[in-house]
């Protein structure tokens, strides 16, 4: 049997009109009712909103989680099961749901609170860097206060997070092919999110975690784990910690994984993984149409 990992994208993969072919499916409708009660607004309407509300953090995170959970249910209903799961930032919550660590509703309540805290974060900024010398970047990060490596996606693509002055200093002092300042409300995955993380911990403490049914590769620690307490502890560090996606990708073939299925809108993660592990079989499930090709 081919070992398969399901991976779940995070913020940045959303698009207006995503999930259009899921709207009328019974599995989707079963998720919309509790979602709308928990959130106080309609996920389905935000998915389709032409004014791009889906790209505001407050809406993005719940919308992605609900969509990815629906796709998980559809995959499992067709007899599909992963051997490992992982998710990028927000996507780790979808991975934990797929692994049976918490209920859909508990996960959504956490996501709602996480989105509220991150949407209201006004300090700092983030920037993506492509095509750089890693040694030079790491040296500059060590020498520059108030900026950290937020997302280590692959050898040639990272995101830095910190104060505006510190971000500008890194961009000025590091040679790269391209730098893109991200349209986000704060310095996510950095110490500047500590206050939000402390508040979020209060909500996280109220949620029961069960042992994972399959190993989870966490953002802050790529070593596979199923222990409920360890997975919760790792998640508690995620808001301020680095997303170590490059290491997660490298860990997959070490664990015997041959096939990776990205579950969610777009092809962001498979594109990132391809550069790190070109021999893995990569597939995408972003809607009902993709399920017919299984």
PDB file of C-alpha atoms in Angstrom:
ATOM      1  CA  UNK A   1       0.000   0.000   0.000  1.00  0.00           C
ATOM      2  CA  UNK A   2       1.212   3.466  -0.907  1.00  0.00           C
ATOM      3  CA  UNK A   3       1.740   5.624   2.176  1.00  0.00           C
ATOM      4  CA  UNK A   4      -0.229   8.843   1.785  1.00  0.00           C
ATOM      5  CA  UNK A   5      -0.169  12.167   3.601  1.00  0.00           C
ATOM      6  CA  UNK A   6      -3.020  14.645   3.537  1.00  0.00           C
ATOM      7  CA  UNK A   7      -1.879  18.255   3.785  1.00  0.00           C
ATOM      8  CA  UNK A   8      -4.052  21.299   4.380  1.00  0.00           C
ATOM      9  CA  UNK A   9      -3.305  24.836   3.155  1.00  0.00           C
ATOM     10  CA  UNK A  10      -3.686  27.949   5.271  1.00  0.00           C
ATOM     11  CA  UNK A  11      -4.367  31.615   4.792  1.00  0.00           C
ATOM     12  CA  UNK A  12      -3.464  32.813   1.294  1.00  0.00           C
ATOM     13  CA  UNK A  13      -4.993  29.863  -0.542  1.00  0.00           C
ATOM     14  CA  UNK A  14      -8.529  31.285  -0.420  1.00  0.00           C
ATOM     15  CA  UNK A  15     -10.253  32.616  -3.551  1.00  0.00           C
ATOM     16  CA  UNK A  16     -13.604  34.217  -4.272  1.00  0.00           C
ATOM     17  CA  UNK A  17     -16.001  31.501  -5.374  1.00  0.00           C
ATOM     18  CA  UNK A  18     -14.106  28.655  -3.750  1.00  0.00           C
ATOM     19  CA  UNK A  19     -16.186  25.618  -2.846  1.00  0.00           C
ATOM     20  CA  UNK A  20     -18.886  26.439  -5.401  1.00  0.00           C
ATOM     21  CA  UNK A  21     -19.402  22.791  -6.358  1.00  0.00           C
ATOM     22  CA  UNK A  22     -19.730  21.771  -2.706  1.00  0.00           C
ATOM     23  CA  UNK A  23     -22.622  24.039  -1.778  1.00  0.00           C
ATOM     24  CA  UNK A  24     -25.490  21.666  -2.538  1.00  0.00           C
ATOM     25  CA  UNK A  25     -23.901  18.473  -1.243  1.00  0.00           C
ATOM     26  CA  UNK A  26     -25.501  16.900   1.866  1.00  0.00           C
ATOM     27  CA  UNK A  27     -22.087  16.678   3.573  1.00  0.00           C
ATOM     28  CA  UNK A  28     -21.580  20.417   3.087  1.00  0.00           C
ATOM     29  CA  UNK A  29     -25.057  21.363   4.276  1.00  0.00           C
ATOM     30  CA  UNK A  30     -24.473  19.278   7.407  1.00  0.00           C
ATOM     31  CA  UNK A  31     -21.484  21.512   8.193  1.00  0.00           C
ATOM     32  CA  UNK A  32     -23.071  24.848   7.258  1.00  0.00           C
ATOM     33  CA  UNK A  33     -25.813  24.739   9.901  1.00  0.00           C
ATOM     34  CA  UNK A  34     -23.559  24.353  12.972  1.00  0.00           C
ATOM     35  CA  UNK A  35     -20.957  26.650  11.391  1.00  0.00           C
ATOM     36  CA  UNK A  36     -23.402  29.501  10.907  1.00  0.00           C
ATOM     37  CA  UNK A  37     -24.612  29.145  14.510  1.00  0.00           C
ATOM     38  CA  UNK A  38     -21.079  29.220  15.925  1.00  0.00           C
ATOM     39  CA  UNK A  39     -19.850  32.050  13.706  1.00  0.00           C
ATOM     40  CA  UNK A  40     -22.981  34.191  13.471  1.00  0.00           C
ATOM     41  CA  UNK A  41     -22.602  34.516   9.698  1.00  0.00           C
ATOM     42  CA  UNK A  42     -22.967  32.321   6.618  1.00  0.00           C
ATOM     43  CA  UNK A  43     -19.856  30.520   5.442  1.00  0.00           C
ATOM     44  CA  UNK A  44     -21.473  29.699   2.088  1.00  0.00           C
ATOM     45  CA  UNK A  45     -22.283  33.368   1.442  1.00  0.00           C
ATOM     46  CA  UNK A  46     -18.758  34.506   2.311  1.00  0.00           C
ATOM     47  CA  UNK A  47     -17.293  31.848  -0.003  1.00  0.00           C
ATOM     48  CA  UNK A  48     -19.259  33.405  -2.850  1.00  0.00           C
ATOM     49  CA  UNK A  49     -19.040  37.073  -1.824  1.00  0.00           C
ATOM     50  CA  UNK A  50     -17.766  39.076  -4.788  1.00  0.00           C
ATOM     51  CA  UNK A  51     -16.315  41.825  -2.572  1.00  0.00           C
ATOM     52  CA  UNK A  52     -13.610  39.370  -1.428  1.00  0.00           C
ATOM     53  CA  UNK A  53     -14.661  39.236   2.219  1.00  0.00           C
ATOM     54  CA  UNK A  54     -13.143  35.764   2.205  1.00  0.00           C
ATOM     55  CA  UNK A  55      -9.680  37.357   2.213  1.00  0.00           C
ATOM     56  CA  UNK A  56     -10.188  39.178   5.511  1.00  0.00           C
ATOM     57  CA  UNK A  57      -8.567  37.169   8.314  1.00  0.00           C
ATOM     58  CA  UNK A  58     -11.768  37.245  10.386  1.00  0.00           C
ATOM     59  CA  UNK A  59     -13.542  35.304   7.617  1.00  0.00           C
ATOM     60  CA  UNK A  60     -10.660  33.559   5.865  1.00  0.00           C
ATOM     61  CA  UNK A  61      -9.704  31.214   8.664  1.00  0.00           C
ATOM     62  CA  UNK A  62     -13.189  29.831   9.457  1.00  0.00           C
ATOM     63  CA  UNK A  63     -14.037  29.586   5.744  1.00  0.00           C
ATOM     64  CA  UNK A  64     -10.936  27.539   4.977  1.00  0.00           C
ATOM     65  CA  UNK A  65     -11.418  25.280   7.980  1.00  0.00           C
ATOM     66  CA  UNK A  66     -15.054  24.538   7.077  1.00  0.00           C
ATOM     67  CA  UNK A  67     -14.218  23.858   3.440  1.00  0.00           C
ATOM     68  CA  UNK A  68     -11.323  21.563   4.303  1.00  0.00           C
ATOM     69  CA  UNK A  69     -13.413  19.704   6.889  1.00  0.00           C
ATOM     70  CA  UNK A  70     -16.130  19.104   4.277  1.00  0.00           C
ATOM     71  CA  UNK A  71     -13.531  17.705   1.872  1.00  0.00           C
ATOM     72  CA  UNK A  72     -12.183  15.452   4.648  1.00  0.00           C
ATOM     73  CA  UNK A  73     -15.680  14.077   5.240  1.00  0.00           C
ATOM     74  CA  UNK A  74     -16.179  13.494   1.519  1.00  0.00           C
ATOM     75  CA  UNK A  75     -12.852  11.700   1.195  1.00  0.00           C
ATOM     76  CA  UNK A  76     -13.534   9.461   4.171  1.00  0.00           C
ATOM     77  CA  UNK A  77     -17.039   8.695   2.887  1.00  0.00           C
ATOM     78  CA  UNK A  78     -15.349   7.337  -0.229  1.00  0.00           C
ATOM     79  CA  UNK A  79     -13.130   5.049   1.812  1.00  0.00           C
ATOM     80  CA  UNK A  80     -10.020   7.241   1.698  1.00  0.00           C
ATOM     81  CA  UNK A  81      -7.772   7.464   4.756  1.00  0.00           C
ATOM     82  CA  UNK A  82      -4.394   9.178   5.239  1.00  0.00           C
ATOM     83  CA  UNK A  83      -1.346   7.607   6.866  1.00  0.00           C
ATOM     84  CA  UNK A  84      -0.088  11.011   8.036  1.00  0.00           C
ATOM     85  CA  UNK A  85      -1.516  14.534   8.155  1.00  0.00           C
ATOM     86  CA  UNK A  86      -0.039  18.029   8.269  1.00  0.00           C
ATOM     87  CA  UNK A  87      -1.340  21.540   7.775  1.00  0.00           C
ATOM     88  CA  UNK A  88       0.260  24.895   7.060  1.00  0.00           C
ATOM     89  CA  UNK A  89      -0.501  27.356   9.889  1.00  0.00           C
ATOM     90  CA  UNK A  90      -4.328  27.481   9.980  1.00  0.00           C
ATOM     91  CA  UNK A  91      -4.313  24.205   8.038  1.00  0.00           C
ATOM     92  CA  UNK A  92      -2.961  22.387  11.092  1.00  0.00           C
ATOM     93  CA  UNK A  93      -6.424  22.673  12.629  1.00  0.00           C
ATOM     94  CA  UNK A  94      -7.910  20.902   9.614  1.00  0.00           C
ATOM     95  CA  UNK A  95      -5.198  18.250   9.919  1.00  0.00           C
ATOM     96  CA  UNK A  96      -6.082  17.693  13.577  1.00  0.00           C
ATOM     97  CA  UNK A  97      -9.766  17.388  12.666  1.00  0.00           C
ATOM     98  CA  UNK A  98      -8.893  14.863   9.953  1.00  0.00           C
ATOM     99  CA  UNK A  99      -6.888  12.886  12.533  1.00  0.00           C
ATOM    100  CA  UNK A 100      -9.840  12.814  14.936  1.00  0.00           C
ATOM    101  CA  UNK A 101      -8.139  14.940  17.593  1.00  0.00           C
ATOM    102  CA  UNK A 102     -11.151  17.194  18.198  1.00  0.00           C
ATOM    103  CA  UNK A 103     -14.706  17.592  16.942  1.00  0.00           C
ATOM    104  CA  UNK A 104     -15.573  19.803  13.992  1.00  0.00           C
ATOM    105  CA  UNK A 105     -17.417  22.198  16.292  1.00  0.00           C
ATOM    106  CA  UNK A 106     -14.576  22.469  18.812  1.00  0.00           C
ATOM    107  CA  UNK A 107     -12.110  23.110  16.016  1.00  0.00           C
ATOM    108  CA  UNK A 108     -14.315  25.830  14.539  1.00  0.00           C
ATOM    109  CA  UNK A 109     -14.715  27.551  17.918  1.00  0.00           C
ATOM    110  CA  UNK A 110     -10.935  27.648  18.240  1.00  0.00           C
ATOM    111  CA  UNK A 111     -10.574  28.961  14.688  1.00  0.00           C
ATOM    112  CA  UNK A 112     -13.197  31.661  15.313  1.00  0.00           C
ATOM    113  CA  UNK A 113     -11.296  32.922  18.354  1.00  0.00           C
ATOM    114  CA  UNK A 114      -7.931  32.624  16.602  1.00  0.00           C
ATOM    115  CA  UNK A 115      -9.233  34.630  13.637  1.00  0.00           C
ATOM    116  CA  UNK A 116     -10.649  37.343  15.897  1.00  0.00           C
ATOM    117  CA  UNK A 117      -7.364  37.728  17.756  1.00  0.00           C
ATOM    118  CA  UNK A 118      -5.238  37.721  14.618  1.00  0.00           C
ATOM    119  CA  UNK A 119      -7.577  40.061  12.739  1.00  0.00           C
ATOM    120  CA  UNK A 120      -7.287  42.622  15.530  1.00  0.00           C
ATOM    121  CA  UNK A 121      -3.481  42.394  15.700  1.00  0.00           C
ATOM    122  CA  UNK A 122      -2.156  45.706  14.408  1.00  0.00           C
ATOM    123  CA  UNK A 123       1.525  45.504  15.279  1.00  0.00           C
ATOM    124  CA  UNK A 124       4.030  44.403  12.680  1.00  0.00           C
ATOM    125  CA  UNK A 125       3.993  43.079   9.153  1.00  0.00           C
ATOM    126  CA  UNK A 126       5.124  40.126   7.048  1.00  0.00           C
ATOM    127  CA  UNK A 127       7.032  39.757   3.781  1.00  0.00           C
ATOM    128  CA  UNK A 128       7.721  36.806   1.495  1.00  0.00           C
ATOM    129  CA  UNK A 129      11.253  36.399   0.136  1.00  0.00           C
ATOM    130  CA  UNK A 130      12.051  34.306  -2.940  1.00  0.00           C
ATOM    131  CA  UNK A 131      15.439  33.314  -4.325  1.00  0.00           C
ATOM    132  CA  UNK A 132      17.949  34.234  -1.605  1.00  0.00           C
ATOM    133  CA  UNK A 133      21.134  33.026   0.059  1.00  0.00           C
ATOM    134  CA  UNK A 134      19.969  31.170   3.177  1.00  0.00           C
ATOM    135  CA  UNK A 135      23.202  31.699   5.099  1.00  0.00           C
ATOM    136  CA  UNK A 136      23.052  35.433   4.465  1.00  0.00           C
ATOM    137  CA  UNK A 137      19.400  35.564   5.498  1.00  0.00           C
ATOM    138  CA  UNK A 138      19.981  33.623   8.708  1.00  0.00           C
ATOM    139  CA  UNK A 139      22.933  35.871   9.577  1.00  0.00           C
ATOM    140  CA  UNK A 140      20.860  39.016   9.047  1.00  0.00           C
ATOM    141  CA  UNK A 141      17.975  37.623  11.101  1.00  0.00           C
ATOM    142  CA  UNK A 142      20.365  36.964  13.976  1.00  0.00           C
ATOM    143  CA  UNK A 143      21.731  40.491  13.755  1.00  0.00           C
ATOM    144  CA  UNK A 144      18.396  42.296  13.370  1.00  0.00           C
ATOM    145  CA  UNK A 145      16.092  42.635  16.405  1.00  0.00           C
ATOM    146  CA  UNK A 146      12.303  42.314  16.146  1.00  0.00           C
ATOM    147  CA  UNK A 147      12.153  40.111  13.055  1.00  0.00           C
ATOM    148  CA  UNK A 148      11.996  36.308  12.741  1.00  0.00           C
ATOM    149  CA  UNK A 149      11.567  33.560  10.180  1.00  0.00           C
ATOM    150  CA  UNK A 150       7.801  32.969  10.230  1.00  0.00           C
ATOM    151  CA  UNK A 151       7.330  30.426   7.429  1.00  0.00           C
ATOM    152  CA  UNK A 152      10.210  28.257   6.234  1.00  0.00           C
ATOM    153  CA  UNK A 153       8.428  26.912   3.164  1.00  0.00           C
ATOM    154  CA  UNK A 154      11.284  25.557   1.055  1.00  0.00           C
ATOM    155  CA  UNK A 155      14.906  26.293   0.219  1.00  0.00           C
ATOM    156  CA  UNK A 156      13.986  29.269  -1.956  1.00  0.00           C
ATOM    157  CA  UNK A 157      10.825  30.617  -0.329  1.00  0.00           C
ATOM    158  CA  UNK A 158      10.319  31.972   3.178  1.00  0.00           C
ATOM    159  CA  UNK A 159       8.214  34.536   4.995  1.00  0.00           C
ATOM    160  CA  UNK A 160       9.666  36.896   7.587  1.00  0.00           C
ATOM    161  CA  UNK A 161       7.622  38.573  10.309  1.00  0.00           C
ATOM    162  CA  UNK A 162       8.308  41.500  12.617  1.00  0.00           C
ATOM    163  CA  UNK A 163       8.171  45.262  13.007  1.00  0.00           C
ATOM    164  CA  UNK A 164       8.046  47.361   9.801  1.00  0.00           C
ATOM    165  CA  UNK A 165      11.521  48.814  10.420  1.00  0.00           C
ATOM    166  CA  UNK A 166      13.030  45.366  10.968  1.00  0.00           C
ATOM    167  CA  UNK A 167      11.363  43.963   7.844  1.00  0.00           C
ATOM    168  CA  UNK A 168      12.699  46.875   5.796  1.00  0.00           C
ATOM    169  CA  UNK A 169      16.195  46.288   7.199  1.00  0.00           C
ATOM    170  CA  UNK A 170      16.167  42.634   6.108  1.00  0.00           C
ATOM    171  CA  UNK A 171      14.879  43.541   2.640  1.00  0.00           C
ATOM    172  CA  UNK A 172      17.624  46.160   2.338  1.00  0.00           C
ATOM    173  CA  UNK A 173      20.465  43.913   3.545  1.00  0.00           C
ATOM    174  CA  UNK A 174      19.640  40.562   1.914  1.00  0.00           C
ATOM    175  CA  UNK A 175      19.975  39.839  -1.785  1.00  0.00           C
ATOM    176  CA  UNK A 176      16.933  38.111  -3.238  1.00  0.00           C
ATOM    177  CA  UNK A 177      15.079  37.669  -6.510  1.00  0.00           C
ATOM    178  CA  UNK A 178      11.773  38.969  -5.199  1.00  0.00           C
ATOM    179  CA  UNK A 179      10.237  40.358  -2.010  1.00  0.00           C
ATOM    180  CA  UNK A 180       6.502  40.724  -1.477  1.00  0.00           C
ATOM    181  CA  UNK A 181       4.980  42.507   1.514  1.00  0.00           C
ATOM    182  CA  UNK A 182       1.933  40.514   2.584  1.00  0.00           C
ATOM    183  CA  UNK A 183      -1.510  42.013   3.081  1.00  0.00           C
ATOM    184  CA  UNK A 184      -2.031  40.785   6.643  1.00  0.00           C
ATOM    185  CA  UNK A 185      -3.056  42.567   9.826  1.00  0.00           C
ATOM    186  CA  UNK A 186      -0.039  41.700  11.961  1.00  0.00           C
ATOM    187  CA  UNK A 187       3.273  39.912  12.431  1.00  0.00           C
ATOM    188  CA  UNK A 188       1.907  36.372  12.547  1.00  0.00           C
ATOM    189  CA  UNK A 189       4.136  33.519  13.777  1.00  0.00           C
ATOM    190  CA  UNK A 190       6.386  35.882  15.689  1.00  0.00           C
ATOM    191  CA  UNK A 191       6.865  37.030  19.305  1.00  0.00           C
ATOM    192  CA  UNK A 192       4.714  40.071  18.456  1.00  0.00           C
ATOM    193  CA  UNK A 193       1.743  37.684  18.665  1.00  0.00           C
ATOM    194  CA  UNK A 194       2.506  36.768  22.286  1.00  0.00           C
ATOM    195  CA  UNK A 195      -0.372  38.758  23.767  1.00  0.00           C
ATOM    196  CA  UNK A 196      -2.838  37.170  21.339  1.00  0.00           C
ATOM    197  CA  UNK A 197      -1.367  33.733  22.043  1.00  0.00           C
ATOM    198  CA  UNK A 198      -1.850  34.186  25.791  1.00  0.00           C
ATOM    199  CA  UNK A 199      -5.500  35.075  25.237  1.00  0.00           C
ATOM    200  CA  UNK A 200      -5.979  32.178  22.841  1.00  0.00           C
ATOM    201  CA  UNK A 201      -4.515  29.721  25.345  1.00  0.00           C
ATOM    202  CA  UNK A 202      -7.570  30.287  27.559  1.00  0.00           C
ATOM    203  CA  UNK A 203      -9.785  28.920  24.780  1.00  0.00           C
ATOM    204  CA  UNK A 204      -7.390  26.126  23.897  1.00  0.00           C
ATOM    205  CA  UNK A 205      -7.401  24.929  27.515  1.00  0.00           C
ATOM    206  CA  UNK A 206     -11.167  24.341  27.365  1.00  0.00           C
ATOM    207  CA  UNK A 207     -11.053  21.958  24.378  1.00  0.00           C
ATOM    208  CA  UNK A 208     -10.631  18.203  24.805  1.00  0.00           C
ATOM    209  CA  UNK A 209      -7.966  16.658  22.577  1.00  0.00           C
ATOM    210  CA  UNK A 210      -8.072  12.925  21.783  1.00  0.00           C
ATOM    211  CA  UNK A 211      -5.076  10.884  20.611  1.00  0.00           C
ATOM    212  CA  UNK A 212      -4.630  11.268  16.856  1.00  0.00           C
ATOM    213  CA  UNK A 213      -5.782   8.338  14.742  1.00  0.00           C
ATOM    214  CA  UNK A 214      -2.797   8.929  12.428  1.00  0.00           C
ATOM    215  CA  UNK A 215       0.508  10.719  13.096  1.00  0.00           C
ATOM    216  CA  UNK A 216       0.500  14.505  12.812  1.00  0.00           C
ATOM    217  CA  UNK A 217       3.501  16.511  11.575  1.00  0.00           C
ATOM    218  CA  UNK A 218       3.155  19.771  13.502  1.00  0.00           C
ATOM    219  CA  UNK A 219       4.269  23.226  12.379  1.00  0.00           C
ATOM    220  CA  UNK A 220       6.550  23.829  15.363  1.00  0.00           C
ATOM    221  CA  UNK A 221       7.866  20.230  15.462  1.00  0.00           C
ATOM    222  CA  UNK A 222       7.806  18.024  12.333  1.00  0.00           C
ATOM    223  CA  UNK A 223       8.371  14.794  14.288  1.00  0.00           C
ATOM    224  CA  UNK A 224       5.246  12.603  13.874  1.00  0.00           C
ATOM    225  CA  UNK A 225       3.073  12.499  16.998  1.00  0.00           C
ATOM    226  CA  UNK A 226      -0.272  11.095  18.110  1.00  0.00           C
ATOM    227  CA  UNK A 227      -0.220  11.961  21.824  1.00  0.00           C
ATOM    228  CA  UNK A 228      -3.099  14.327  22.630  1.00  0.00           C
ATOM    229  CA  UNK A 229      -1.228  16.397  25.227  1.00  0.00           C
ATOM    230  CA  UNK A 230       1.799  16.806  22.977  1.00  0.00           C
ATOM    231  CA  UNK A 231      -0.333  17.886  20.018  1.00  0.00           C
ATOM    232  CA  UNK A 232      -2.103  20.486  22.161  1.00  0.00           C
ATOM    233  CA  UNK A 233       1.209  21.768  23.525  1.00  0.00           C
ATOM    234  CA  UNK A 234       2.572  22.099  20.000  1.00  0.00           C
ATOM    235  CA  UNK A 235      -0.551  23.950  18.870  1.00  0.00           C
ATOM    236  CA  UNK A 236      -0.216  26.356  21.796  1.00  0.00           C
ATOM    237  CA  UNK A 237       3.196  27.391  20.432  1.00  0.00           C
ATOM    238  CA  UNK A 238       2.034  27.735  16.845  1.00  0.00           C
ATOM    239  CA  UNK A 239       0.794  31.342  16.880  1.00  0.00           C
ATOM    240  CA  UNK A 240       4.233  32.674  17.855  1.00  0.00           C
ATOM    241  CA  UNK A 241       6.403  29.890  16.387  1.00  0.00           C
ATOM    242  CA  UNK A 242       7.902  29.275  12.963  1.00  0.00           C
ATOM    243  CA  UNK A 243       5.969  27.169  10.456  1.00  0.00           C
ATOM    244  CA  UNK A 244       8.671  24.607   9.635  1.00  0.00           C
ATOM    245  CA  UNK A 245       7.151  23.431   6.362  1.00  0.00           C
ATOM    246  CA  UNK A 246      10.470  22.703   4.638  1.00  0.00           C
ATOM    247  CA  UNK A 247      11.308  20.241   7.417  1.00  0.00           C
ATOM    248  CA  UNK A 248       7.818  18.732   7.255  1.00  0.00           C
ATOM    249  CA  UNK A 249       8.313  18.141   3.518  1.00  0.00           C
ATOM    250  CA  UNK A 250      11.700  16.528   4.071  1.00  0.00           C
ATOM    251  CA  UNK A 251      10.276  14.327   6.808  1.00  0.00           C
ATOM    252  CA  UNK A 252       7.676  12.797   4.504  1.00  0.00           C
ATOM    253  CA  UNK A 253       9.963  10.553   2.433  1.00  0.00           C
ATOM    254  CA  UNK A 254      11.849   9.651   5.627  1.00  0.00           C
ATOM    255  CA  UNK A 255       8.565   8.243   6.943  1.00  0.00           C
ATOM    256  CA  UNK A 256       8.002   6.267   3.745  1.00  0.00           C
ATOM    257  CA  UNK A 257       5.357   8.643   2.374  1.00  0.00           C
ATOM    258  CA  UNK A 258       5.136   8.379  -1.407  1.00  0.00           C
ATOM    259  CA  UNK A 259       1.942  10.320  -2.148  1.00  0.00           C
ATOM    260  CA  UNK A 260       0.762  13.697  -0.884  1.00  0.00           C
ATOM    261  CA  UNK A 261      -2.789  14.946  -1.333  1.00  0.00           C
ATOM    262  CA  UNK A 262      -3.447  18.643  -0.769  1.00  0.00           C
ATOM    263  CA  UNK A 263      -6.967  18.995   0.627  1.00  0.00           C
ATOM    264  CA  UNK A 264      -8.291  22.522   0.173  1.00  0.00           C
ATOM    265  CA  UNK A 265      -8.473  25.344  -2.372  1.00  0.00           C
ATOM    266  CA  UNK A 266      -5.599  25.920  -4.755  1.00  0.00           C
ATOM    267  CA  UNK A 267      -2.276  24.197  -5.185  1.00  0.00           C
ATOM    268  CA  UNK A 268      -0.051  26.245  -2.890  1.00  0.00           C
ATOM    269  CA  UNK A 269       1.342  23.406  -0.790  1.00  0.00           C
ATOM    270  CA  UNK A 270       1.915  20.913  -3.599  1.00  0.00           C
ATOM    271  CA  UNK A 271       3.806  23.637  -5.445  1.00  0.00           C
ATOM    272  CA  UNK A 272       5.991  24.259  -2.388  1.00  0.00           C
ATOM    273  CA  UNK A 273       6.543  20.555  -1.680  1.00  0.00           C
ATOM    274  CA  UNK A 274       7.480  19.807  -5.312  1.00  0.00           C
ATOM    275  CA  UNK A 275      10.607  21.946  -5.003  1.00  0.00           C
ATOM    276  CA  UNK A 276      11.734  20.128  -1.860  1.00  0.00           C
ATOM    277  CA  UNK A 277      10.696  16.547  -2.693  1.00  0.00           C
ATOM    278  CA  UNK A 278      10.308  16.214  -6.483  1.00  0.00           C
ATOM    279  CA  UNK A 279       9.875  12.419  -6.321  1.00  0.00           C
ATOM    280  CA  UNK A 280       6.643  12.504  -4.321  1.00  0.00           C
ATOM    281  CA  UNK A 281       3.359  11.921  -6.159  1.00  0.00           C
ATOM    282  CA  UNK A 282       1.319  15.095  -5.663  1.00  0.00           C
ATOM    283  CA  UNK A 283      -2.452  15.409  -5.995  1.00  0.00           C
ATOM    284  CA  UNK A 284      -5.045  18.074  -5.217  1.00  0.00           C
ATOM    285  CA  UNK A 285      -8.588  17.846  -3.889  1.00  0.00           C
ATOM    286  CA  UNK A 286     -10.136  21.296  -4.012  1.00  0.00           C
ATOM    287  CA  UNK A 287     -13.727  20.460  -4.861  1.00  0.00           C
ATOM    288  CA  UNK A 288     -16.302  17.807  -5.677  1.00  0.00           C
ATOM    289  CA  UNK A 289     -15.020  17.422  -9.227  1.00  0.00           C
ATOM    290  CA  UNK A 290     -11.620  16.252  -7.976  1.00  0.00           C
ATOM    291  CA  UNK A 291     -13.225  13.459  -5.967  1.00  0.00           C
ATOM    292  CA  UNK A 292     -14.404  11.722  -9.131  1.00  0.00           C
ATOM    293  CA  UNK A 293     -10.787  11.190 -10.175  1.00  0.00           C
ATOM    294  CA  UNK A 294      -9.832   9.199  -7.061  1.00  0.00           C
TER     295      UNK A 294
END
